[in-house]
PDB file of C-alpha atoms in Angstrom:
ATOM      1  CA  UNK A1396      78.750 124.921 104.710  1.00 92.00           C
ATOM      2  CA  UNK A1397      82.304 125.684 105.390  1.00 95.00           C
ATOM      3  CA  UNK A1398      84.472 123.028 104.022  1.00 96.00           C
ATOM      4  CA  UNK A1399      88.243 122.302 104.827  1.00 97.00           C
ATOM      5  CA  UNK A1400      90.300 119.670 103.054  1.00 97.00           C
ATOM      6  CA  UNK A1401      92.409 117.346 105.465  1.00 97.00           C
ATOM      7  CA  UNK A1402      93.989 114.813 102.988  1.00 97.00           C
ATOM      8  CA  UNK A1403      94.026 113.434  99.512  1.00 97.00           C
ATOM      9  CA  UNK A1404      95.656 109.846  98.755  1.00 97.00           C
ATOM     10  CA  UNK A1405      95.672 107.159  96.189  1.00 96.00           C
ATOM     11  CA  UNK A1406      94.868 103.985  97.786  1.00 96.00           C
ATOM     12  CA  UNK A1407      97.851 101.813  96.576  1.00 94.00           C
ATOM     13  CA  UNK A1408      96.381  98.127  97.088  1.00 94.00           C
ATOM     14  CA  UNK A1409      93.448  96.216  98.238  1.00 94.00           C
ATOM     15  CA  UNK A1410      95.459  95.668 101.466  1.00 95.00           C
ATOM     16  CA  UNK A1411      93.407  97.281 104.973  1.00 96.00           C
ATOM     17  CA  UNK A1412      95.264 100.373 105.961  1.00 96.00           C
ATOM     18  CA  UNK A1413      94.740 103.192 108.375  1.00 97.00           C
ATOM     19  CA  UNK A1414      95.461 106.942 107.661  1.00 96.00           C
ATOM     20  CA  UNK A1415      96.177 109.063 110.093  1.00 97.00           C
ATOM     21  CA  UNK A1416      95.194 112.613 109.607  1.00 97.00           C
ATOM     22  CA  UNK A1417      96.351 115.443 111.775  1.00 97.00           C
ATOM     23  CA  UNK A1418      93.392 118.050 112.331  1.00 97.00           C
ATOM     24  CA  UNK A1419      94.451 120.320 115.314  1.00 96.00           C
ATOM     25  CA  UNK A1420      95.111 123.471 113.002  1.00 96.00           C
ATOM     26  CA  UNK A1421      91.604 123.399 111.877  1.00 96.00           C
ATOM     27  CA  UNK A1422      89.748 121.988 115.040  1.00 96.00           C
ATOM     28  CA  UNK A1423      91.500 125.093 117.526  1.00 94.00           C
ATOM     29  CA  UNK A1424      88.376 126.603 118.708  1.00 91.00           C
ATOM     30  CA  UNK A1425      86.290 124.833 115.922  1.00 94.00           C
ATOM     31  CA  UNK A1426      84.013 121.895 115.973  1.00 96.00           C
ATOM     32  CA  UNK A1427      82.905 119.937 112.641  1.00 97.00           C
ATOM     33  CA  UNK A1428      79.824 118.226 112.163  1.00 97.00           C
ATOM     34  CA  UNK A1429      80.841 115.891 109.507  1.00 97.00           C
ATOM     35  CA  UNK A1430      83.331 114.284 107.306  1.00 97.00           C
ATOM     36  CA  UNK A1431      83.067 114.195 103.398  1.00 97.00           C
ATOM     37  CA  UNK A1432      84.761 111.507 101.333  1.00 97.00           C
ATOM     38  CA  UNK A1433      85.117 112.202  97.562  1.00 98.00           C
ATOM     39  CA  UNK A1434      86.399 109.283  96.041  1.00 97.00           C
ATOM     40  CA  UNK A1435      87.224 108.610  92.398  1.00 97.00           C
ATOM     41  CA  UNK A1436      87.257 104.766  91.335  1.00 96.00           C
ATOM     42  CA  UNK A1437      90.431 103.794  90.046  1.00 92.00           C
ATOM     43  CA  UNK A1438      89.855  99.994  88.858  1.00 90.00           C
ATOM     44  CA  UNK A1439      86.818  98.159  89.660  1.00 88.00           C
ATOM     45  CA  UNK A1440      85.537  98.577  93.134  1.00 91.00           C
ATOM     46  CA  UNK A1441      85.519 101.548  95.579  1.00 95.00           C
ATOM     47  CA  UNK A1442      87.171 101.909  99.136  1.00 97.00           C
ATOM     48  CA  UNK A1443      85.556 100.453 102.287  1.00 97.00           C
ATOM     49  CA  UNK A1444      85.588 102.660 105.319  1.00 97.00           C
ATOM     50  CA  UNK A1445      85.495 100.219 108.209  1.00 97.00           C
ATOM     51  CA  UNK A1446      85.937 102.501 111.263  1.00 97.00           C
ATOM     52  CA  UNK A1447      86.754 106.476 111.760  1.00 98.00           C
ATOM     53  CA  UNK A1448      88.281 107.104 114.918  1.00 98.00           C
ATOM     54  CA  UNK A1449      88.422 110.726 116.285  1.00 97.00           C
ATOM     55  CA  UNK A1450      90.889 111.402 119.132  1.00 95.00           C
ATOM     56  CA  UNK A1451      89.301 113.250 122.037  1.00 91.00           C
ATOM     57  CA  UNK A1452      90.738 114.058 125.712  1.00 87.00           C
ATOM     58  CA  UNK A1453      93.391 111.411 125.269  1.00 88.00           C
ATOM     59  CA  UNK A1454      91.230 108.772 124.007  1.00 95.00           C
ATOM     60  CA  UNK A1455      89.932 107.504 120.513  1.00 97.00           C
ATOM     61  CA  UNK A1456      86.272 107.312 120.156  1.00 97.00           C
ATOM     62  CA  UNK A1457      85.082 104.893 117.058  1.00 97.00           C
ATOM     63  CA  UNK A1458      82.624 105.606 114.884  1.00 97.00           C
ATOM     64  CA  UNK A1459      82.018 102.062 112.809  1.00 97.00           C
ATOM     65  CA  UNK A1460      80.970 102.816 109.388  1.00 96.00           C
ATOM     66  CA  UNK A1461      81.166  99.410 107.364  1.00 95.00           C
ATOM     67  CA  UNK A1462      80.477 100.875 103.986  1.00 95.00           C
ATOM     68  CA  UNK A1463      81.997 100.701 100.440  1.00 96.00           C
ATOM     69  CA  UNK A1464      81.872 104.165  99.046  1.00 96.00           C
ATOM     70  CA  UNK A1465      80.229 105.204  95.905  1.00 95.00           C
ATOM     71  CA  UNK A1466      82.166 107.021  93.153  1.00 97.00           C
ATOM     72  CA  UNK A1467      82.008 110.942  93.860  1.00 97.00           C
ATOM     73  CA  UNK A1468      80.833 112.294  97.097  1.00 97.00           C
ATOM     74  CA  UNK A1469      79.923 110.577 100.368  1.00 97.00           C
ATOM     75  CA  UNK A1470      78.928 112.622 103.532  1.00 96.00           C
ATOM     76  CA  UNK A1471      79.745 110.676 106.882  1.00 96.00           C
ATOM     77  CA  UNK A1472      77.974 111.872 110.232  1.00 94.00           C
ATOM     78  CA  UNK A1473      81.184 111.736 112.203  1.00 97.00           C
ATOM     79  CA  UNK A1474      81.584 114.771 114.635  1.00 96.00           C
ATOM     80  CA  UNK A1475      85.137 116.298 115.141  1.00 97.00           C
ATOM     81  CA  UNK A1476      84.935 118.313 118.064  1.00 96.00           C
ATOM     82  CA  UNK A1477      86.850 121.316 118.695  1.00 96.00           C
ATOM     83  CA  UNK A1478      90.323 120.479 120.132  1.00 96.00           C
ATOM     84  CA  UNK A1479      90.576 117.341 118.302  1.00 97.00           C
ATOM     85  CA  UNK A1480      94.182 117.067 117.177  1.00 97.00           C
ATOM     86  CA  UNK A1481      93.772 114.017 114.941  1.00 97.00           C
ATOM     87  CA  UNK A1482      91.568 111.380 113.221  1.00 98.00           C
ATOM     88  CA  UNK A1483      92.299 107.851 111.536  1.00 98.00           C
ATOM     89  CA  UNK A1484      90.609 106.761 108.929  1.00 98.00           C
ATOM     90  CA  UNK A1485      90.555 102.562 108.451  1.00 97.00           C
ATOM     91  CA  UNK A1486      89.837 101.257 105.110  1.00 95.00           C
ATOM     92  CA  UNK A1487      90.613  98.469 102.582  1.00 95.00           C
ATOM     93  CA  UNK A1488      89.761  97.508  98.904  1.00 95.00           C
ATOM     94  CA  UNK A1489      89.616  99.944  96.212  1.00 95.00           C
ATOM     95  CA  UNK A1490      93.065 100.098  94.996  1.00 95.00           C
ATOM     96  CA  UNK A1491      94.106 103.070  92.554  1.00 96.00           C
ATOM     97  CA  UNK A1492      91.149 105.057  93.850  1.00 97.00           C
ATOM     98  CA  UNK A1493      91.985 108.577  94.443  1.00 97.00           C
ATOM     99  CA  UNK A1494      90.286 109.745  97.777  1.00 97.00           C
ATOM    100  CA  UNK A1495      90.000 113.287  99.004  1.00 98.00           C
ATOM    101  CA  UNK A1496      88.830 113.813 102.552  1.00 98.00           C
ATOM    102  CA  UNK A1497      87.483 116.507 104.270  1.00 98.00           C
ATOM    103  CA  UNK A1498      85.656 118.463 107.454  1.00 98.00           C
ATOM    104  CA  UNK A1499      82.560 120.407 106.956  1.00 97.00           C
ATOM    105  CA  UNK A1500      80.070 122.240 109.253  1.00 96.00           C
ATOM    106  CA  UNK A1501      77.235 124.707 108.854  1.00 95.00           C
ATOM    107  CA  UNK A1502      78.257 128.185 108.075  1.00 89.00           C
ATOM    108  CA  UNK A1503      78.168 130.319 111.415  1.00 74.00           C
TER     109      UNK A1503
END
């Protein structure tokens, strides 16, 4: 698999938030088959990923998740087509969690 890191952050509170992540530099001529989140739980619970939105052709395509992430690596089957300028990850809970997001695709 080819992997491209796109964001890393610490979840500051239990409140809901949306992380807008630019990916256009990685999707120019390339499609990605999944989104991977690696989490190190900071306090008692991990983050909950509610929705991932992928911007395609000027429209947002939502991929409902509704999953509390476990410690470590979670693969989410969210396709990111070539030419996608940005994605948005809506999440909540998980105060203090260290979160890293990357795109993956099979080696060509």
